[in-house]
């Protein structure tokens, strides 16, 4: 469950070698130990069952979630302390369908770290109180039918953010800052796939571009 990070939080690596595709199944993890609150989880290249289900208790705190190959993840809400990272080879696509709460364990920002040439698609509701910062050169597609509700600013500091929720549904609920004044013109891009998805003020810096 959500809460303080345990003193001995561990790194857990998915193998997918268990009898089902559930996160709670110990045999699906290296060492036959399923994640607990505060652990970081990694989904490597070469593992089995790349379409899997987070059946840990809703709101379980995870320090990081990292993907090194294409995966589809559904299931319960996760509380994330540090980052979601897509670091596989060029063309890696991750569909993360769980609801997300940011700001776990007192963190001050949630990083969405997608390497160049890769894609992260989030379709669940994102809630919480901290800012979200998109870093690295890949693409984060914010999708799904329901509005996001987090109260921190969204920061586009590298690569591309695509806003793909329905018209009038907030993908960015509390202001948008595009660019960090490095990387040159249009280094940091936000693209609207449908209208009226941004609530709050929009700041565009010298490296930023908003595509309407």
mmCIF file of C-alpha atoms in Angstrom:
data_model
loop_
_atom_site.group_PDB
_atom_site.id
_atom_site.type_symbol
_atom_site.label_atom_id
_atom_site.label_comp_id
_atom_site.label_asym_id
_atom_site.label_seq_id
_atom_site.Cartn_x
_atom_site.Cartn_y
_atom_site.Cartn_z
ATOM 1 C CA UNK A 1 0.000 0.000 0.000
ATOM 2 C CA UNK A 2 1.007 3.634 -0.253
ATOM 3 C CA UNK A 3 3.141 5.139 2.482
ATOM 4 C CA UNK A 4 6.752 5.597 3.485
ATOM 5 C CA UNK A 5 9.459 3.757 1.602
ATOM 6 C CA UNK A 6 10.658 0.705 3.544
ATOM 7 C CA UNK A 7 14.229 0.783 4.830
ATOM 8 C CA UNK A 8 15.286 -2.030 2.508
ATOM 9 C CA UNK A 9 13.469 -1.140 -0.724
ATOM 10 C CA UNK A 10 14.728 -3.354 -3.546
ATOM 11 C CA UNK A 11 15.060 -3.488 -7.314
ATOM 12 C CA UNK A 12 12.719 -6.097 -8.782
ATOM 13 C CA UNK A 13 13.159 -7.484 -12.324
ATOM 14 C CA UNK A 14 10.283 -9.032 -14.253
ATOM 15 C CA UNK A 15 10.906 -12.450 -15.821
ATOM 16 C CA UNK A 16 7.338 -13.415 -16.682
ATOM 17 C CA UNK A 17 8.200 -17.047 -15.916
ATOM 18 C CA UNK A 18 5.196 -17.637 -13.666
ATOM 19 C CA UNK A 19 1.934 -19.466 -14.414
ATOM 20 C CA UNK A 20 0.038 -16.228 -15.092
ATOM 21 C CA UNK A 21 0.750 -12.583 -15.992
ATOM 22 C CA UNK A 22 0.090 -11.046 -12.555
ATOM 23 C CA UNK A 23 2.544 -8.783 -10.724
ATOM 24 C CA UNK A 24 1.732 -10.446 -7.367
ATOM 25 C CA UNK A 25 2.960 -13.843 -8.558
ATOM 26 C CA UNK A 26 6.461 -14.348 -7.101
ATOM 27 C CA UNK A 27 7.575 -16.628 -9.955
ATOM 28 C CA UNK A 28 7.198 -13.716 -12.386
ATOM 29 C CA UNK A 29 10.099 -11.888 -10.735
ATOM 30 C CA UNK A 30 13.805 -12.569 -10.513
ATOM 31 C CA UNK A 31 14.529 -14.423 -7.274
ATOM 32 C CA UNK A 32 10.836 -15.378 -6.963
ATOM 33 C CA UNK A 33 10.029 -12.284 -4.891
ATOM 34 C CA UNK A 34 7.145 -10.005 -5.894
ATOM 35 C CA UNK A 35 7.446 -6.222 -5.376
ATOM 36 C CA UNK A 36 6.395 -4.558 -2.144
ATOM 37 C CA UNK A 37 5.873 -0.915 -1.239
ATOM 38 C CA UNK A 38 8.893 1.251 -2.078
ATOM 39 C CA UNK A 39 10.532 -1.136 -4.533
ATOM 40 C CA UNK A 40 11.634 -0.175 -8.019
ATOM 41 C CA UNK A 41 10.439 -2.443 -10.839
ATOM 42 C CA UNK A 42 12.154 -3.102 -14.169
ATOM 43 C CA UNK A 43 10.732 -4.828 -17.233
ATOM 44 C CA UNK A 44 13.701 -5.996 -19.327
ATOM 45 C CA UNK A 45 14.141 -7.072 -22.903
ATOM 46 C CA UNK A 46 13.808 -10.830 -23.379
ATOM 47 C CA UNK A 47 11.318 -11.457 -20.572
ATOM 48 C CA UNK A 48 8.103 -13.428 -21.040
ATOM 49 C CA UNK A 49 4.509 -12.173 -20.770
ATOM 50 C CA UNK A 50 5.023 -8.625 -22.008
ATOM 51 C CA UNK A 51 1.280 -8.039 -21.593
ATOM 52 C CA UNK A 52 0.824 -8.133 -17.824
ATOM 53 C CA UNK A 53 -1.433 -6.977 -14.984
ATOM 54 C CA UNK A 54 -0.639 -4.971 -11.858
ATOM 55 C CA UNK A 55 -2.768 -6.724 -9.244
ATOM 56 C CA UNK A 56 -0.815 -5.318 -6.287
ATOM 57 C CA UNK A 57 -3.016 -3.422 -3.814
ATOM 58 C CA UNK A 58 -4.304 -0.186 -5.331
ATOM 59 C CA UNK A 59 -1.964 2.687 -4.493
ATOM 60 C CA UNK A 60 1.125 0.550 -3.880
ATOM 61 C CA UNK A 61 4.160 2.863 -3.780
ATOM 62 C CA UNK A 62 6.842 2.173 -6.387
ATOM 63 C CA UNK A 63 10.059 4.151 -6.501
ATOM 64 C CA UNK A 64 10.588 3.731 -10.252
ATOM 65 C CA UNK A 65 9.075 1.824 -13.164
ATOM 66 C CA UNK A 66 11.481 1.140 -16.036
ATOM 67 C CA UNK A 67 10.863 -0.568 -19.376
ATOM 68 C CA UNK A 68 13.576 -1.874 -21.709
ATOM 69 C CA UNK A 69 11.253 -3.425 -24.314
ATOM 70 C CA UNK A 70 7.682 -3.124 -25.579
ATOM 71 C CA UNK A 71 5.079 -3.868 -22.880
ATOM 72 C CA UNK A 72 1.375 -3.433 -22.152
ATOM 73 C CA UNK A 73 0.490 -2.982 -18.472
ATOM 74 C CA UNK A 74 -3.046 -2.806 -17.054
ATOM 75 C CA UNK A 75 -4.545 -3.150 -13.606
ATOM 76 C CA UNK A 76 -4.546 -1.218 -10.350
ATOM 77 C CA UNK A 77 -3.497 2.348 -9.537
ATOM 78 C CA UNK A 78 0.174 2.910 -8.679
ATOM 79 C CA UNK A 79 1.752 5.616 -6.519
ATOM 80 C CA UNK A 80 5.076 6.605 -8.107
ATOM 81 C CA UNK A 81 7.873 8.304 -6.219
ATOM 82 C CA UNK A 82 10.508 9.100 -8.845
ATOM 83 C CA UNK A 83 10.027 8.234 -12.518
ATOM 84 C CA UNK A 84 8.572 6.175 -15.311
ATOM 85 C CA UNK A 85 11.302 5.358 -17.837
ATOM 86 C CA UNK A 86 11.153 3.877 -21.343
ATOM 87 C CA UNK A 87 14.742 3.038 -22.193
ATOM 88 C CA UNK A 88 14.547 0.225 -24.732
ATOM 89 C CA UNK A 89 15.959 0.101 -28.236
ATOM 90 C CA UNK A 90 14.664 2.558 -30.825
ATOM 91 C CA UNK A 91 10.968 1.881 -31.474
ATOM 92 C CA UNK A 92 10.101 0.607 -27.999
ATOM 93 C CA UNK A 93 6.427 1.294 -27.208
ATOM 94 C CA UNK A 94 4.893 1.012 -23.747
ATOM 95 C CA UNK A 95 1.135 1.204 -23.116
ATOM 96 C CA UNK A 96 0.681 1.919 -19.412
ATOM 97 C CA UNK A 97 -3.034 1.680 -18.681
ATOM 98 C CA UNK A 98 -3.044 1.909 -14.872
ATOM 99 C CA UNK A 99 -4.112 5.025 -12.986
ATOM 100 C CA UNK A 100 -1.116 6.913 -11.608
ATOM 101 C CA UNK A 101 -0.722 9.043 -8.491
ATOM 102 C CA UNK A 102 2.429 11.164 -8.396
ATOM 103 C CA UNK A 103 4.269 12.500 -5.376
ATOM 104 C CA UNK A 104 4.858 9.238 -3.564
ATOM 105 C CA UNK A 105 7.021 9.321 -0.427
ATOM 106 C CA UNK A 106 7.291 13.109 -0.467
ATOM 107 C CA UNK A 107 8.920 13.450 -3.887
ATOM 108 C CA UNK A 108 8.860 16.912 -5.463
ATOM 109 C CA UNK A 109 8.526 15.959 -9.154
ATOM 110 C CA UNK A 110 7.575 12.929 -11.247
ATOM 111 C CA UNK A 111 9.848 12.440 -14.260
ATOM 112 C CA UNK A 112 8.512 10.912 -17.466
ATOM 113 C CA UNK A 113 11.747 9.773 -19.097
ATOM 114 C CA UNK A 114 11.315 8.448 -22.641
ATOM 115 C CA UNK A 115 14.428 7.943 -24.741
ATOM 116 C CA UNK A 116 14.556 9.253 -28.312
ATOM 117 C CA UNK A 117 12.683 7.044 -30.775
ATOM 118 C CA UNK A 118 10.513 5.485 -28.074
ATOM 119 C CA UNK A 119 6.879 5.994 -27.062
ATOM 120 C CA UNK A 120 5.006 5.911 -23.757
ATOM 121 C CA UNK A 121 1.199 5.956 -23.893
ATOM 122 C CA UNK A 122 -0.627 6.537 -20.598
ATOM 123 C CA UNK A 123 -4.392 6.030 -20.586
ATOM 124 C CA UNK A 124 -5.284 6.017 -16.888
ATOM 125 C CA UNK A 125 -6.130 9.010 -14.715
ATOM 126 C CA UNK A 126 -3.066 10.820 -13.357
ATOM 127 C CA UNK A 127 -3.611 12.402 -9.935
ATOM 128 C CA UNK A 128 -1.435 13.818 -7.173
ATOM 129 C CA UNK A 129 0.072 17.125 -6.076
ATOM 130 C CA UNK A 130 3.525 17.366 -7.657
ATOM 131 C CA UNK A 131 4.696 18.650 -11.060
ATOM 132 C CA UNK A 132 5.384 16.233 -13.897
ATOM 133 C CA UNK A 133 8.471 16.769 -16.048
ATOM 134 C CA UNK A 134 8.890 15.122 -19.464
ATOM 135 C CA UNK A 135 12.597 14.548 -20.169
ATOM 136 C CA UNK A 136 14.685 12.869 -22.910
ATOM 137 C CA UNK A 137 13.928 12.892 -26.632
ATOM 138 C CA UNK A 138 11.082 10.398 -26.977
ATOM 139 C CA UNK A 139 7.309 10.874 -27.015
ATOM 140 C CA UNK A 140 4.774 10.746 -24.192
ATOM 141 C CA UNK A 141 1.187 10.358 -25.414
ATOM 142 C CA UNK A 142 -1.377 11.338 -22.762
ATOM 143 C CA UNK A 143 -4.565 9.518 -23.704
ATOM 144 C CA UNK A 144 -7.654 7.938 -22.120
ATOM 145 C CA UNK A 145 -11.281 9.021 -21.750
ATOM 146 C CA UNK A 146 -11.141 10.526 -18.229
ATOM 147 C CA UNK A 147 -9.570 13.826 -17.164
ATOM 148 C CA UNK A 148 -6.290 13.987 -15.285
ATOM 149 C CA UNK A 149 -6.533 15.713 -11.908
ATOM 150 C CA UNK A 150 -2.968 16.291 -10.638
ATOM 151 C CA UNK A 151 -2.393 19.800 -9.316
ATOM 152 C CA UNK A 152 1.269 20.312 -10.247
ATOM 153 C CA UNK A 153 2.488 21.979 -13.417
ATOM 154 C CA UNK A 154 3.311 19.910 -16.519
ATOM 155 C CA UNK A 155 6.811 20.639 -17.832
ATOM 156 C CA UNK A 156 7.886 19.722 -21.363
ATOM 157 C CA UNK A 157 11.685 19.787 -21.061
ATOM 158 C CA UNK A 158 12.686 17.463 -23.920
ATOM 159 C CA UNK A 159 11.117 15.490 -26.750
ATOM 160 C CA UNK A 160 7.386 15.557 -27.445
ATOM 161 C CA UNK A 161 4.170 15.399 -25.447
ATOM 162 C CA UNK A 162 1.034 14.526 -27.439
ATOM 163 C CA UNK A 163 -2.299 15.384 -25.826
ATOM 164 C CA UNK A 164 -4.782 12.784 -27.093
ATOM 165 C CA UNK A 165 -7.738 12.906 -24.725
ATOM 166 C CA UNK A 166 -11.201 13.761 -26.109
ATOM 167 C CA UNK A 167 -12.140 17.374 -26.787
ATOM 168 C CA UNK A 168 -12.698 19.255 -23.534
ATOM 169 C CA UNK A 169 -11.116 16.595 -21.313
ATOM 170 C CA UNK A 170 -8.091 17.837 -19.351
ATOM 171 C CA UNK A 171 -4.844 16.096 -20.192
ATOM 172 C CA UNK A 172 -2.926 18.972 -18.571
ATOM 173 C CA UNK A 173 -5.032 20.115 -15.586
ATOM 174 C CA UNK A 174 -2.833 22.697 -13.845
ATOM 175 C CA UNK A 175 -0.719 24.706 -16.251
ATOM 176 C CA UNK A 176 1.893 23.934 -18.882
ATOM 177 C CA UNK A 177 5.515 25.033 -19.235
ATOM 178 C CA UNK A 178 7.030 24.229 -22.632
ATOM 179 C CA UNK A 179 10.803 24.418 -23.004
ATOM 180 C CA UNK A 180 13.868 24.827 -20.824
ATOM 181 C CA UNK A 181 15.779 27.321 -23.029
ATOM 182 C CA UNK A 182 18.236 24.643 -24.197
ATOM 183 C CA UNK A 183 18.534 22.424 -27.266
ATOM 184 C CA UNK A 184 17.546 25.054 -29.820
ATOM 185 C CA UNK A 185 14.214 26.083 -31.312
ATOM 186 C CA UNK A 186 11.405 23.501 -31.163
ATOM 187 C CA UNK A 187 13.488 21.077 -29.072
ATOM 188 C CA UNK A 188 10.575 20.688 -26.649
ATOM 189 C CA UNK A 189 7.183 20.123 -28.283
ATOM 190 C CA UNK A 190 3.602 19.798 -27.079
ATOM 191 C CA UNK A 191 1.098 18.705 -29.729
ATOM 192 C CA UNK A 192 -2.688 18.883 -29.364
ATOM 193 C CA UNK A 193 -4.426 15.969 -31.065
ATOM 194 C CA UNK A 194 -7.788 17.438 -30.007
ATOM 195 C CA UNK A 195 -8.901 20.790 -28.607
ATOM 196 C CA UNK A 196 -9.388 22.124 -25.077
ATOM 197 C CA UNK A 197 -7.152 19.712 -23.162
ATOM 198 C CA UNK A 198 -5.053 22.312 -21.313
ATOM 199 C CA UNK A 199 -6.233 24.039 -18.147
ATOM 200 C CA UNK A 200 -4.270 26.813 -16.472
ATOM 201 C CA UNK A 201 -1.577 29.134 -17.831
ATOM 202 C CA UNK A 202 0.741 28.172 -20.693
ATOM 203 C CA UNK A 203 4.362 29.378 -20.738
ATOM 204 C CA UNK A 204 6.428 28.826 -23.901
ATOM 205 C CA UNK A 205 10.181 29.353 -23.644
ATOM 206 C CA UNK A 206 12.739 29.781 -26.446
ATOM 207 C CA UNK A 207 13.154 26.005 -26.996
ATOM 208 C CA UNK A 208 9.433 25.292 -26.810
ATOM 209 C CA UNK A 209 6.765 24.775 -29.452
ATOM 210 C CA UNK A 210 3.003 24.326 -29.018
ATOM 211 C CA UNK A 211 1.424 22.660 -32.056
ATOM 212 C CA UNK A 212 -2.307 23.340 -32.233
#
